[in-house]
Tab-separated table of N, CA and C in Angstrom:
chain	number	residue	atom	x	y	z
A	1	UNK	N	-22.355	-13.203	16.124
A	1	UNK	CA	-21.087	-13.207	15.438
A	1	UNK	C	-20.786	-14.625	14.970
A	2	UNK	N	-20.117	-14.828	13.885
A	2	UNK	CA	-19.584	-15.739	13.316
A	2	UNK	C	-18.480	-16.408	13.751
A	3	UNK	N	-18.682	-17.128	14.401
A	3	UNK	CA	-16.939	-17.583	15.009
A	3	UNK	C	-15.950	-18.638	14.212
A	4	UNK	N	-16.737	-19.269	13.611
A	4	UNK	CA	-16.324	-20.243	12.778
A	4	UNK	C	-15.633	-20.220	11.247
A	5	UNK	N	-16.082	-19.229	11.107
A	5	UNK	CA	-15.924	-18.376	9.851
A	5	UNK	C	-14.216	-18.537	9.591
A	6	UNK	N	-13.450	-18.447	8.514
A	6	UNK	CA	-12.346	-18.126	8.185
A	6	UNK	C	-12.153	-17.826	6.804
A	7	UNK	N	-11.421	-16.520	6.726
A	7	UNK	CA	-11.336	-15.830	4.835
A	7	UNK	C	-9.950	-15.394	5.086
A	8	UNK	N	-9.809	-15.056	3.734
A	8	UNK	CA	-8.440	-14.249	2.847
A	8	UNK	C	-8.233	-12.511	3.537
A	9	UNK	N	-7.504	-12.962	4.487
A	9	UNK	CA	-7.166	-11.033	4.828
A	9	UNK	C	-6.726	-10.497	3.778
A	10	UNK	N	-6.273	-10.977	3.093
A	10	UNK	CA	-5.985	-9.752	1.866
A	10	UNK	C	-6.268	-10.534	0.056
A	11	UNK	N	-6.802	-9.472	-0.932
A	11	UNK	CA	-7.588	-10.040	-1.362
A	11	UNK	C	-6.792	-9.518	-2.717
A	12	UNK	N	-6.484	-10.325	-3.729
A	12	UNK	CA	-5.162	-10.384	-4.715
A	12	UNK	C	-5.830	-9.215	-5.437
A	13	UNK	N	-5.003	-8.261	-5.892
A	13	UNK	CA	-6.141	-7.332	-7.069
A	13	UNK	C	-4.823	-7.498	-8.457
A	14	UNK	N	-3.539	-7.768	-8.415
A	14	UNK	CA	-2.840	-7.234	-9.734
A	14	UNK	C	-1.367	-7.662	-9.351
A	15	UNK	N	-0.535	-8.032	-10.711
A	15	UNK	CA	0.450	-8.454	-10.403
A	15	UNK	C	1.575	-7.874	-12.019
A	16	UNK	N	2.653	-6.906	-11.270
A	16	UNK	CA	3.481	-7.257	-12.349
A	16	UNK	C	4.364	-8.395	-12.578
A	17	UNK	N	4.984	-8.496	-13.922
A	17	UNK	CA	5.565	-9.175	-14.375
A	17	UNK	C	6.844	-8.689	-14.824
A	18	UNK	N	7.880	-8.655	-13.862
A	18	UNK	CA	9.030	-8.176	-14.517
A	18	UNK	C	9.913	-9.125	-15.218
A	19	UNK	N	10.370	-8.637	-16.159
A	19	UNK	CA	11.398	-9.758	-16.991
A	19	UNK	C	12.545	-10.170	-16.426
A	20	UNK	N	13.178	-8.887	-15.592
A	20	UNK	CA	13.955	-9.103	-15.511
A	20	UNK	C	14.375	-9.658	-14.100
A	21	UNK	N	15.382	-9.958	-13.734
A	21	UNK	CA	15.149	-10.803	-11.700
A	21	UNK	C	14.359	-12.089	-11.358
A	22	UNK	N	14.226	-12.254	-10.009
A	22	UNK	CA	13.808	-13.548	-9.882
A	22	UNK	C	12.309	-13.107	-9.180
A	23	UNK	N	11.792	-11.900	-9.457
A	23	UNK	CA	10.443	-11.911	-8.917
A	23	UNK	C	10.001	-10.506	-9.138
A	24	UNK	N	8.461	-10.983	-8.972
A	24	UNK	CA	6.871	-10.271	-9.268
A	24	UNK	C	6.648	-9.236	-8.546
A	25	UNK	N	5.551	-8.896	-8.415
A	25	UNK	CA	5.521	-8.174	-7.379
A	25	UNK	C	3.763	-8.015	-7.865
A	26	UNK	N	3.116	-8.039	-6.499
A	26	UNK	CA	1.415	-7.940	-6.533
A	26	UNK	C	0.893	-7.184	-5.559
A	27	UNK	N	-0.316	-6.506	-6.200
A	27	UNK	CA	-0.832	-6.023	-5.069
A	27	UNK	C	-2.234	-6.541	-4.420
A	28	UNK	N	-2.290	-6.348	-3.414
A	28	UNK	CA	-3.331	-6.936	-2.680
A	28	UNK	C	-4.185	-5.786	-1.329
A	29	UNK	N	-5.505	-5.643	-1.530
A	29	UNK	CA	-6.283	-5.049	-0.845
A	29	UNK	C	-6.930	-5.772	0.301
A	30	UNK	N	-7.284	-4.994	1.360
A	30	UNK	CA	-7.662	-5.225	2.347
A	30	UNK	C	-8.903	-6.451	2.427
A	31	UNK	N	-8.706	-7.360	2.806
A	31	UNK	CA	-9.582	-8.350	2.598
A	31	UNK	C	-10.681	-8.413	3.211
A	32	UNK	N	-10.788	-8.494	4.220
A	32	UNK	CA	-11.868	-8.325	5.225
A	32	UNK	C	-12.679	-6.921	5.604
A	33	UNK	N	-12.405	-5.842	5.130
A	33	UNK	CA	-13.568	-4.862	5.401
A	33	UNK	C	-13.380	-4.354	5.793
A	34	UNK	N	-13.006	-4.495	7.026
A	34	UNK	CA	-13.247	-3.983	8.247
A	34	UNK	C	-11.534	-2.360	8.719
A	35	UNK	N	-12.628	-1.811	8.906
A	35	UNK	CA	-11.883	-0.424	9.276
A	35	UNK	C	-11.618	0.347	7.665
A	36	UNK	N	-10.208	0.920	7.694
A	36	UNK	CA	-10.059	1.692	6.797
A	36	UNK	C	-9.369	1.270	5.917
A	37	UNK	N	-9.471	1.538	4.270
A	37	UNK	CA	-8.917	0.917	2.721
A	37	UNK	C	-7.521	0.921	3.273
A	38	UNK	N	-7.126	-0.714	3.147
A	38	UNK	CA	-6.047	-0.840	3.128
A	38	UNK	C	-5.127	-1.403	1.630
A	39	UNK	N	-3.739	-1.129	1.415
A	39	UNK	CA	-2.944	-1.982	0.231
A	39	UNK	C	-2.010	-1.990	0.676
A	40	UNK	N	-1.190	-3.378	-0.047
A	40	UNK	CA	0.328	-3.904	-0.075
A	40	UNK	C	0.346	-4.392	-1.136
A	41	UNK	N	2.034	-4.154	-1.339
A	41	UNK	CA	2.436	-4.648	-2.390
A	41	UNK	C	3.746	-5.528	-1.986
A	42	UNK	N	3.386	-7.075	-2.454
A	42	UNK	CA	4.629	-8.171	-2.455
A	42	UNK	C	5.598	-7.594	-3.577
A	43	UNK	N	6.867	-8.402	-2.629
A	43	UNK	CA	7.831	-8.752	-3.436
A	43	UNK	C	7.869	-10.255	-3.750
A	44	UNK	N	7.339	-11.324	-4.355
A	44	UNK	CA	6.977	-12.804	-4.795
A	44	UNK	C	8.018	-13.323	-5.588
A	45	UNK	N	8.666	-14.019	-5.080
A	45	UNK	CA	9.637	-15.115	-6.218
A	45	UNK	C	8.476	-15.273	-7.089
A	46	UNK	N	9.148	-15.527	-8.475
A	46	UNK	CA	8.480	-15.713	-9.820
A	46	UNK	C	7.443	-17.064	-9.379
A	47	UNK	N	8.235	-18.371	-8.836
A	47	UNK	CA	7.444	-19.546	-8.461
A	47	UNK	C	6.426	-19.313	-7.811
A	48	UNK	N	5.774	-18.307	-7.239
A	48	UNK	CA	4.890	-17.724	-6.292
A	48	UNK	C	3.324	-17.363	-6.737
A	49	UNK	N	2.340	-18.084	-6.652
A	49	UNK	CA	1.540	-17.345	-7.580
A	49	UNK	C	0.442	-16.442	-6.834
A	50	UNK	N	0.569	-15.724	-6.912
A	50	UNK	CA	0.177	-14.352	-6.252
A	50	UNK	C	-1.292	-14.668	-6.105
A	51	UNK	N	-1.922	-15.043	-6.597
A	51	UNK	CA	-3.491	-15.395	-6.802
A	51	UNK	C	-3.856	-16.255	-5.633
A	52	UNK	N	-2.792	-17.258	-4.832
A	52	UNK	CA	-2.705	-18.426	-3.699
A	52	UNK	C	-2.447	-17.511	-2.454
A	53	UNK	N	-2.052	-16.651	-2.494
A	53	UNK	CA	-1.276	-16.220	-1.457
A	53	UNK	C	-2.433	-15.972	-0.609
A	54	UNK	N	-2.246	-16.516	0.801
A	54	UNK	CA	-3.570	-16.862	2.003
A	54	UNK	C	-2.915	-16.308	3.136
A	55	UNK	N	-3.656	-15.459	4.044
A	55	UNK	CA	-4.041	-14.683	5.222
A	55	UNK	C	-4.488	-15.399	5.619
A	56	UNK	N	-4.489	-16.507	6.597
A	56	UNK	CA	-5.969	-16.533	7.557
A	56	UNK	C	-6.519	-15.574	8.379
A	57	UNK	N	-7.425	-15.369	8.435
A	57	UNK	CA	-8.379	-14.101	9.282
A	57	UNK	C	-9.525	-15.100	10.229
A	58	UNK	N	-9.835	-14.878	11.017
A	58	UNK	CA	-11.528	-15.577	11.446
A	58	UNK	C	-11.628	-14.247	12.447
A	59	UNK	N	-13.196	-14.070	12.107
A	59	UNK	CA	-13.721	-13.106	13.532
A	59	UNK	C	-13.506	-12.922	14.803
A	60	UNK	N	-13.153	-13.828	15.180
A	60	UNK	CA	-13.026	-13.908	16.475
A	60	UNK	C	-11.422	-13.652	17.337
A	61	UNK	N	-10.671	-14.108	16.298
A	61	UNK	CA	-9.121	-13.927	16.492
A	61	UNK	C	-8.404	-12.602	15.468
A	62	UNK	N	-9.018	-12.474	14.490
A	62	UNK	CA	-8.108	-11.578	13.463
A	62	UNK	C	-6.726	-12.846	12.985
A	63	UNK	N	-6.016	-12.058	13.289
A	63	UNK	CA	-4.989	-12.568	12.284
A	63	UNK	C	-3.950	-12.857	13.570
A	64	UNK	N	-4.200	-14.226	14.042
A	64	UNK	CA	-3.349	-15.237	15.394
A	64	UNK	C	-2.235	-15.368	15.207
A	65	UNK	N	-1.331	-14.538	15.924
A	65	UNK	CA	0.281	-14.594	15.151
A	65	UNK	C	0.955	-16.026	16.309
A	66	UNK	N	0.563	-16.426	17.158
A	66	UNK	CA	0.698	-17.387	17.862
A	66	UNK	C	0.008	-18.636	17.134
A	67	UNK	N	-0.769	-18.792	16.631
A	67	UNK	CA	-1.329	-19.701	15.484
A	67	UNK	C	-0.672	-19.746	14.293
A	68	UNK	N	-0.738	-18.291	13.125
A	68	UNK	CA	-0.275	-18.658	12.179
A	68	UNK	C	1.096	-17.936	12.024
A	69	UNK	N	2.420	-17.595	12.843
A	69	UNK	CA	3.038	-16.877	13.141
A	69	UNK	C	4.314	-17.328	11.367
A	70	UNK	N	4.353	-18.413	11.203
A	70	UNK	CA	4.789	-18.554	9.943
A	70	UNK	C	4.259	-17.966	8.427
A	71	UNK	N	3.155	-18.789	8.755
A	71	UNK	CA	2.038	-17.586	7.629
A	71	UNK	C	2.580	-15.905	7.348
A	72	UNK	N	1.984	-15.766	8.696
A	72	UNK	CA	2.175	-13.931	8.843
A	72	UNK	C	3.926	-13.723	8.443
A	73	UNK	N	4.618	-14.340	8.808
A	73	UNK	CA	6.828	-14.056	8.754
A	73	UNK	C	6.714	-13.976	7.506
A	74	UNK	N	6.075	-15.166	6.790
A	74	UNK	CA	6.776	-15.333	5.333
A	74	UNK	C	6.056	-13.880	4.664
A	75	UNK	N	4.773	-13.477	5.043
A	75	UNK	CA	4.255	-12.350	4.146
A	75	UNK	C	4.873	-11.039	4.628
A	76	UNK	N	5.036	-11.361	5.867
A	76	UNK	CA	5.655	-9.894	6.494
A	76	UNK	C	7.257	-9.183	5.613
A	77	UNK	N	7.586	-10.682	5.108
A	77	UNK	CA	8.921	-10.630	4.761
A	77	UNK	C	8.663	-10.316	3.783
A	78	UNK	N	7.962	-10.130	2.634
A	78	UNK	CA	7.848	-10.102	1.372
A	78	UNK	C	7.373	-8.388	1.127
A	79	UNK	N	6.863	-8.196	1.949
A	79	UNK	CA	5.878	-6.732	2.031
A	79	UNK	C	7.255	-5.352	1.449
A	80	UNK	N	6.934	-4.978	0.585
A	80	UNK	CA	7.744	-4.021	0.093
A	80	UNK	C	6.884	-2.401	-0.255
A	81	UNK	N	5.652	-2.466	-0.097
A	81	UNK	CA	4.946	-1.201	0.343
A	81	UNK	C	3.109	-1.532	0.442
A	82	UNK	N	3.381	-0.634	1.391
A	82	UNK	CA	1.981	-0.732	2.690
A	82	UNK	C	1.318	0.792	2.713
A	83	UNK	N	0.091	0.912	2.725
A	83	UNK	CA	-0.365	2.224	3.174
A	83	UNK	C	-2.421	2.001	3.052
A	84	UNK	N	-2.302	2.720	3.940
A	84	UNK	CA	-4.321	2.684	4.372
A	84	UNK	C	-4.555	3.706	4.301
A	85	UNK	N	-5.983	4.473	4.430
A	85	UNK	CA	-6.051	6.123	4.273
A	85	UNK	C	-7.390	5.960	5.610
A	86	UNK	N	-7.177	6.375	6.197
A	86	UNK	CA	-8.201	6.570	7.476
A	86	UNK	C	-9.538	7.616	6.630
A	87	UNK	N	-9.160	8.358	6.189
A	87	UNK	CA	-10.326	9.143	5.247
A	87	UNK	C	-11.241	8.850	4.034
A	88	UNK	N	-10.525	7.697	3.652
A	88	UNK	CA	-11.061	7.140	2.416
A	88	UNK	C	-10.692	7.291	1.326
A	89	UNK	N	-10.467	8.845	1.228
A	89	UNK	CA	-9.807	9.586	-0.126
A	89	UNK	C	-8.784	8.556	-0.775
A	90	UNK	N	-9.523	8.842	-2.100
A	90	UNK	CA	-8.312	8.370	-3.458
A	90	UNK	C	-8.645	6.926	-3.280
A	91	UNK	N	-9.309	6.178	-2.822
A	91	UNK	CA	-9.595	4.674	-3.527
A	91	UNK	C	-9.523	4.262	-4.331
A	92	UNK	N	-10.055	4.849	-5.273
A	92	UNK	CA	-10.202	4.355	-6.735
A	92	UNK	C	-9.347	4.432	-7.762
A	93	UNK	N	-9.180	2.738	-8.610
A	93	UNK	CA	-8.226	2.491	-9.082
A	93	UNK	C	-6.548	2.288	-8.666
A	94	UNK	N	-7.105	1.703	-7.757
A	94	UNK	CA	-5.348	1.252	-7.111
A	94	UNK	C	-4.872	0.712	-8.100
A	95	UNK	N	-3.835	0.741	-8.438
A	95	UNK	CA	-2.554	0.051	-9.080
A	95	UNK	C	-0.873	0.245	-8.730
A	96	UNK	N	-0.459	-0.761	-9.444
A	96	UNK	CA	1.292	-0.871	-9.435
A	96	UNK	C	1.658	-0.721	-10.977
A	97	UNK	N	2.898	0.156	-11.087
A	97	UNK	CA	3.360	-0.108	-11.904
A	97	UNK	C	4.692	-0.133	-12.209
A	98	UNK	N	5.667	-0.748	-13.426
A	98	UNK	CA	7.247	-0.883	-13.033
A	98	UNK	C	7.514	0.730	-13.687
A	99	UNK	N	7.917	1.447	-13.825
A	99	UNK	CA	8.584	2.503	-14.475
A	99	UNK	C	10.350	2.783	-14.706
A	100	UNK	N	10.514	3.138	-15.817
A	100	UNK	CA	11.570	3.428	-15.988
A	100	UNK	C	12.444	2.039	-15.848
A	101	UNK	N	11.734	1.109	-16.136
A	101	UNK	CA	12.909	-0.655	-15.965
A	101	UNK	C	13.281	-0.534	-14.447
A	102	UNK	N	12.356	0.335	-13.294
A	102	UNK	CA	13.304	0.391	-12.154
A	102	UNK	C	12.616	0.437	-10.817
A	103	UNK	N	11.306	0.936	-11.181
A	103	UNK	CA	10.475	1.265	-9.987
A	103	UNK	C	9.292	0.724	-9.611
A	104	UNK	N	8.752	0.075	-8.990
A	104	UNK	CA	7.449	-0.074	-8.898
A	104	UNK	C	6.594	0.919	-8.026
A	105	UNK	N	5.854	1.554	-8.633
A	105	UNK	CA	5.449	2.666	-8.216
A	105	UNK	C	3.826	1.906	-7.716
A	106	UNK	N	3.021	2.584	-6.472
A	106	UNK	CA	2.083	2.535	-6.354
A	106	UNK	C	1.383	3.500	-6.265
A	107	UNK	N	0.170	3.428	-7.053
A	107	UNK	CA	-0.959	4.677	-7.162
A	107	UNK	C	-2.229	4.277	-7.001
A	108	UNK	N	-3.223	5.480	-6.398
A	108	UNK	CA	-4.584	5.054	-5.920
A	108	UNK	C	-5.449	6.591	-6.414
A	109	UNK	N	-6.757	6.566	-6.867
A	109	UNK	CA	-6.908	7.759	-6.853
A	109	UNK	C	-6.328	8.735	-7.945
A	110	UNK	N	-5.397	8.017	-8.677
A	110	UNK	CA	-4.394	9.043	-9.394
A	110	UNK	C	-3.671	10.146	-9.218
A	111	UNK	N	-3.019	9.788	-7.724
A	111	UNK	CA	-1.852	9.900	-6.896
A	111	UNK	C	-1.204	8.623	-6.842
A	112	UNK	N	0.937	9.140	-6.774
A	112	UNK	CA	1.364	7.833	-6.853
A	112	UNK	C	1.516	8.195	-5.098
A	113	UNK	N	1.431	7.086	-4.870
A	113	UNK	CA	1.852	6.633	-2.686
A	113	UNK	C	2.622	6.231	-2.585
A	114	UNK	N	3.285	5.085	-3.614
A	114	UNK	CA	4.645	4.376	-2.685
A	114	UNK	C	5.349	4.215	-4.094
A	115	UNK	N	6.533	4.313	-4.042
A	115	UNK	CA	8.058	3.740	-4.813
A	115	UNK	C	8.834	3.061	-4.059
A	116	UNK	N	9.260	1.720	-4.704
A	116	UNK	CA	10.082	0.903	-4.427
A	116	UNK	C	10.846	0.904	-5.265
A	117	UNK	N	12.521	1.307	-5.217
A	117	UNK	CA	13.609	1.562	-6.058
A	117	UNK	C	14.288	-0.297	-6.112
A	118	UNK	N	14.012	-0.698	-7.385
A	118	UNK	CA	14.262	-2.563	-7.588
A	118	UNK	C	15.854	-2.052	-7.377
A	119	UNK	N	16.582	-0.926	-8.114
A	119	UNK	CA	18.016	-1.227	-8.008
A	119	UNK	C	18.365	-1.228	-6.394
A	120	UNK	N	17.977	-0.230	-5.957
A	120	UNK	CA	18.074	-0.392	-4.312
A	120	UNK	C	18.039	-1.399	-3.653
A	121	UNK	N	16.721	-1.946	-3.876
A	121	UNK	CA	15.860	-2.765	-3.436
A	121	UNK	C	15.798	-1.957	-1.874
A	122	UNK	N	14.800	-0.727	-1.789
A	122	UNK	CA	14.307	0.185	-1.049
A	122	UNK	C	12.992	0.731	-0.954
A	123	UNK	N	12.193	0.394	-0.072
A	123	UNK	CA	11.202	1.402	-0.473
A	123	UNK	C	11.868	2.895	-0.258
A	124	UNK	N	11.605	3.797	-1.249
A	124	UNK	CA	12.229	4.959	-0.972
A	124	UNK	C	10.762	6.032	-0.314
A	125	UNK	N	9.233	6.009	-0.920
A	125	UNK	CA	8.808	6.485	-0.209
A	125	UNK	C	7.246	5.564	0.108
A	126	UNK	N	7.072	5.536	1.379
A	126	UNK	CA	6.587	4.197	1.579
A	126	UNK	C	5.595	5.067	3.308
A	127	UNK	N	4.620	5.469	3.054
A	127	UNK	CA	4.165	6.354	4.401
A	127	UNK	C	2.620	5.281	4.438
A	128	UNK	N	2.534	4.498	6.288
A	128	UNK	CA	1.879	3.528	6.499
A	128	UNK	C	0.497	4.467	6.445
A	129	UNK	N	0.684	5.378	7.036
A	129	UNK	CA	-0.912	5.846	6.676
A	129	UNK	C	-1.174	7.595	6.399
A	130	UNK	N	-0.746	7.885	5.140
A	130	UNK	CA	-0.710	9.124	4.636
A	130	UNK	C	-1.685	9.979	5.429
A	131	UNK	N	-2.874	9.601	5.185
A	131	UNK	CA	-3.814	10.895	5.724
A	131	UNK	C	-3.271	11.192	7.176
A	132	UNK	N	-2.834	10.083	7.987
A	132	UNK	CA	-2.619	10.884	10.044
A	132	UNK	C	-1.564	11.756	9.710
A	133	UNK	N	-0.268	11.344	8.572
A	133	UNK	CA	0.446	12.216	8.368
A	133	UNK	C	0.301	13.638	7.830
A	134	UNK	N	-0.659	13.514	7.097
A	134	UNK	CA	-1.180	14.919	6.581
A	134	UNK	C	-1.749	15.819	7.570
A	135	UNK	N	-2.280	14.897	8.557
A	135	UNK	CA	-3.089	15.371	9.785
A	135	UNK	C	-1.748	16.068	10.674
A	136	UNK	N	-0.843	15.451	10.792
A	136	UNK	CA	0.118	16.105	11.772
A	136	UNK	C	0.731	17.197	11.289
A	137	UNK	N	1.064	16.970	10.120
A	137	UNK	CA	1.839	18.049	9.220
A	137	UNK	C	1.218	19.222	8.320
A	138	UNK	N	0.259	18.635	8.187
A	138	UNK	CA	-0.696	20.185	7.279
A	138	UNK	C	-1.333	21.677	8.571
A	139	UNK	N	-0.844	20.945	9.781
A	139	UNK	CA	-1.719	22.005	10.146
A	139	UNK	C	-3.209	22.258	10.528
A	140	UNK	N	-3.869	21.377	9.814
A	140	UNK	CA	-5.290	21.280	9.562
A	140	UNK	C	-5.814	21.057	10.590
A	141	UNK	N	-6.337	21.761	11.445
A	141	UNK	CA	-7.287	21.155	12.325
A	141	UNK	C	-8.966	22.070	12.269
A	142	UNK	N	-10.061	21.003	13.254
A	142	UNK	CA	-11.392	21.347	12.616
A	142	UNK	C	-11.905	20.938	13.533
A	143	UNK	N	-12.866	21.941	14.299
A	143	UNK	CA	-13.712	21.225	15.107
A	143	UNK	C	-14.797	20.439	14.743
A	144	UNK	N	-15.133	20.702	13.395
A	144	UNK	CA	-16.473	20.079	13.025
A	144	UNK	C	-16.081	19.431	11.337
A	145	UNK	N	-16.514	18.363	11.238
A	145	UNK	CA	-16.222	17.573	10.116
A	145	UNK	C	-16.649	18.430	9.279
A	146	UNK	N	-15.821	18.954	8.181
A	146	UNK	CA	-15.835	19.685	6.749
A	146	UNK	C	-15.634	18.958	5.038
A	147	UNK	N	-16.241	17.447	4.674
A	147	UNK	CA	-15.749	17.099	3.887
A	147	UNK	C	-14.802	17.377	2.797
A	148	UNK	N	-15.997	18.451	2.347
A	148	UNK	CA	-14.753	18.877	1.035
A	148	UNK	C	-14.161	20.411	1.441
A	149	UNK	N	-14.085	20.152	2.075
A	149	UNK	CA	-12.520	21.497	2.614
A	149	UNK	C	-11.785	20.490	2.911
A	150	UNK	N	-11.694	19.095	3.679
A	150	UNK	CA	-11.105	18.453	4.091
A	150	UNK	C	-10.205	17.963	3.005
A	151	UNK	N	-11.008	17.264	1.939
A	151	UNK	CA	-10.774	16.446	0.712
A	151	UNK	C	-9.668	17.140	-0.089
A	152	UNK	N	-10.453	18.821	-0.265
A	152	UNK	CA	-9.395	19.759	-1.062
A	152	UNK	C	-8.354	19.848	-0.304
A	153	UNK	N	-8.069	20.413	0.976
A	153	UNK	CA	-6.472	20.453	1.483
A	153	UNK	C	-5.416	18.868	1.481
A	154	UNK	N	-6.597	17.691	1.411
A	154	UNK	CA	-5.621	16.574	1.799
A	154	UNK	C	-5.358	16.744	-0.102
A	155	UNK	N	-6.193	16.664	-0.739
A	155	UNK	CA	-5.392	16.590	-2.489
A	155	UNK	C	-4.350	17.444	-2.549
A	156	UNK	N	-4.597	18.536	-2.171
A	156	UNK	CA	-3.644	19.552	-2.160
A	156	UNK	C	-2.110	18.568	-1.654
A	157	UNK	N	-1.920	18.361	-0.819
A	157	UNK	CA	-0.770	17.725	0.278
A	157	UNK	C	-0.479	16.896	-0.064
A	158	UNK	N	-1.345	16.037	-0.517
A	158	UNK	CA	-0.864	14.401	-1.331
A	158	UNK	C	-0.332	14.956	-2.541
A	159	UNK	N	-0.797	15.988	-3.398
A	159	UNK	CA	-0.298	16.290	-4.463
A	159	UNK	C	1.030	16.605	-4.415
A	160	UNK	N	1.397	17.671	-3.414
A	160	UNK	CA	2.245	18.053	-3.390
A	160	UNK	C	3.749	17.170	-2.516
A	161	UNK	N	3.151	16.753	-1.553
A	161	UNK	CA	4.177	16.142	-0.509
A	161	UNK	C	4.743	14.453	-0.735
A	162	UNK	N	3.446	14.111	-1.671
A	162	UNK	CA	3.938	12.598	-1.635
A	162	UNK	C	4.004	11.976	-3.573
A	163	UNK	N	2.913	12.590	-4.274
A	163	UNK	CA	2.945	12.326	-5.782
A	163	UNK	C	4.281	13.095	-6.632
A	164	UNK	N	4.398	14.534	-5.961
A	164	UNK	CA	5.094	15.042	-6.981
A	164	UNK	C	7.051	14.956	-6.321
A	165	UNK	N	7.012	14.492	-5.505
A	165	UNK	CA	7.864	13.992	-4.885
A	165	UNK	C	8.225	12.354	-5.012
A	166	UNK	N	7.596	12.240	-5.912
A	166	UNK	CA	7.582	10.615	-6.136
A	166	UNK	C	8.153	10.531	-7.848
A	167	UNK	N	7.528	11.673	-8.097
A	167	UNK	CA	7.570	11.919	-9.668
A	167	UNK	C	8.828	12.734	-9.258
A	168	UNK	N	9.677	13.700	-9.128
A	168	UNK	CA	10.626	13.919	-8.888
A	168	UNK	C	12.019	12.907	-8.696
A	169	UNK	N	11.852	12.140	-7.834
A	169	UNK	CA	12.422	10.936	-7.512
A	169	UNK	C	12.640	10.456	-8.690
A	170	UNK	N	11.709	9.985	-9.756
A	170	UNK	CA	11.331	8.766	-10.757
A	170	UNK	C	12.724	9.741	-11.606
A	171	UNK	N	11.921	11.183	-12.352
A	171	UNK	CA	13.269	11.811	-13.317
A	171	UNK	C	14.467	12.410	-12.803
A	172	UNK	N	14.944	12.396	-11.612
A	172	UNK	CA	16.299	12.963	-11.110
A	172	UNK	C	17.372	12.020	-10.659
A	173	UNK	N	16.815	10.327	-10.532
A	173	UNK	CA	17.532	9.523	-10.083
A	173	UNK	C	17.661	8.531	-11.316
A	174	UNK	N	19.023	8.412	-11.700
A	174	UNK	CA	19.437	6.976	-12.575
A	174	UNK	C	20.288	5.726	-12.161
C-alpha cells in the first residue's frame, strides 16, 4: 500500500453559471474510486473556482477530519445535493442543470436525482443513496443476483418515485 500518497477526493466534472445571486454551483464525482459512484453538487460563491476545490484523501487515513476538519466544514457547508448508487445503475452522463431560472436539478443516466429549489434555498429532493432506498421500499428481494430483472425494477422506481416526481415538482411549483 501506498501510504504516502495524497489526491483530490472529489474530482471537478461541471459547473453552472448562474447570473443571477452571488453563486455557482458544481458538480463533482467521486475522486478516489474506491467503493460505489459517488456525486455532489456545491453551492460556491462566484469568487470560488470550482476547478481548486481540494479534498485531501491519502490511503491510509481517508479523509482525517481531526487533520483536515476545516477543509471537510467549509465543503460540508457548501454541499447542497449528494447521492451514490451502490448498484452502479445510471452512471452515465451525470450532470446539473438550472431550470426554470430556479432549480438546479441533478441527473445521471437520464434520470433527474436531486432538485435544489434556489428560491427556497432547499434541497427539496435530495436521497443519499437511492438504490438502498429502492431496496427497502420496492419490495424487491432475491436470493440470487438477477442483473437485469434487477436493473428493470430499479428503472422502473427511479422512474417513477424519484424522476417523475422531480419533474412534477419542476411544473406545479412557481
Amino acid at each position: 500500500m501506498l501510504f504516502g500518497c495524497e489526491t483530490n477526493f472529489v474530482d471537478y466534472h461541471s459547473k453552472l453559471e448562474i447570473d443571477k445571486g452571488d453563486y455557482n454551483y458544481a458538480l463533482y464525482l467521486d475522486g478516489v474510486g474506491i467503493g460505489d459512484p459517488g456525486y455532489t453538487v456545491l453551492k460556491l460563491e462566484k469568487n470560488i473556482n470550482p476547478e481548486k476545490v481540494y479534498m485531501k484523501w491519502t490511503p491510509s487515513e481517508g479523509i482525517n477530519y481531526e487533520v483536515n476538519h476545516k477543509q471537510i466544514d467549509w465543503f460540508r457547508k457548501r454541499i447542497i445535493l449528494e447521492n451514490y448508487d451502490e448498484a452502479g445503475f445510471h452512471t452515465e452522463n451525470p450532470k446539473i442543470e438550472f431550470i426554470k431560472n430556479r432549480y438546479v436539478v441533478f441527473s445521471r443516466g437520464g434520470y433527474y436525482y436531486g432538485l435544489y429549489d434556489t428560491f427556497l434555498e432547499k434541497d427539496t429532493f435530495n436521497i443519499g443513496s437511492p438504490w438502498n432506498e429502492w431496496r427497502d421500499k420496492s419490495g424487491y428481494k432475491s436470493e440470487k443476483y438477477e442483473p437485469e430483472i434487477e436493473k428493470k425494477l430499479y428503472d422502473e422506481w427511479i422512474k417513477t418515485h424519484i424522476h417523475a416526481e422531480i419533474k412534477n415538482y419542476i411544473l406545479t411549483n412557481k
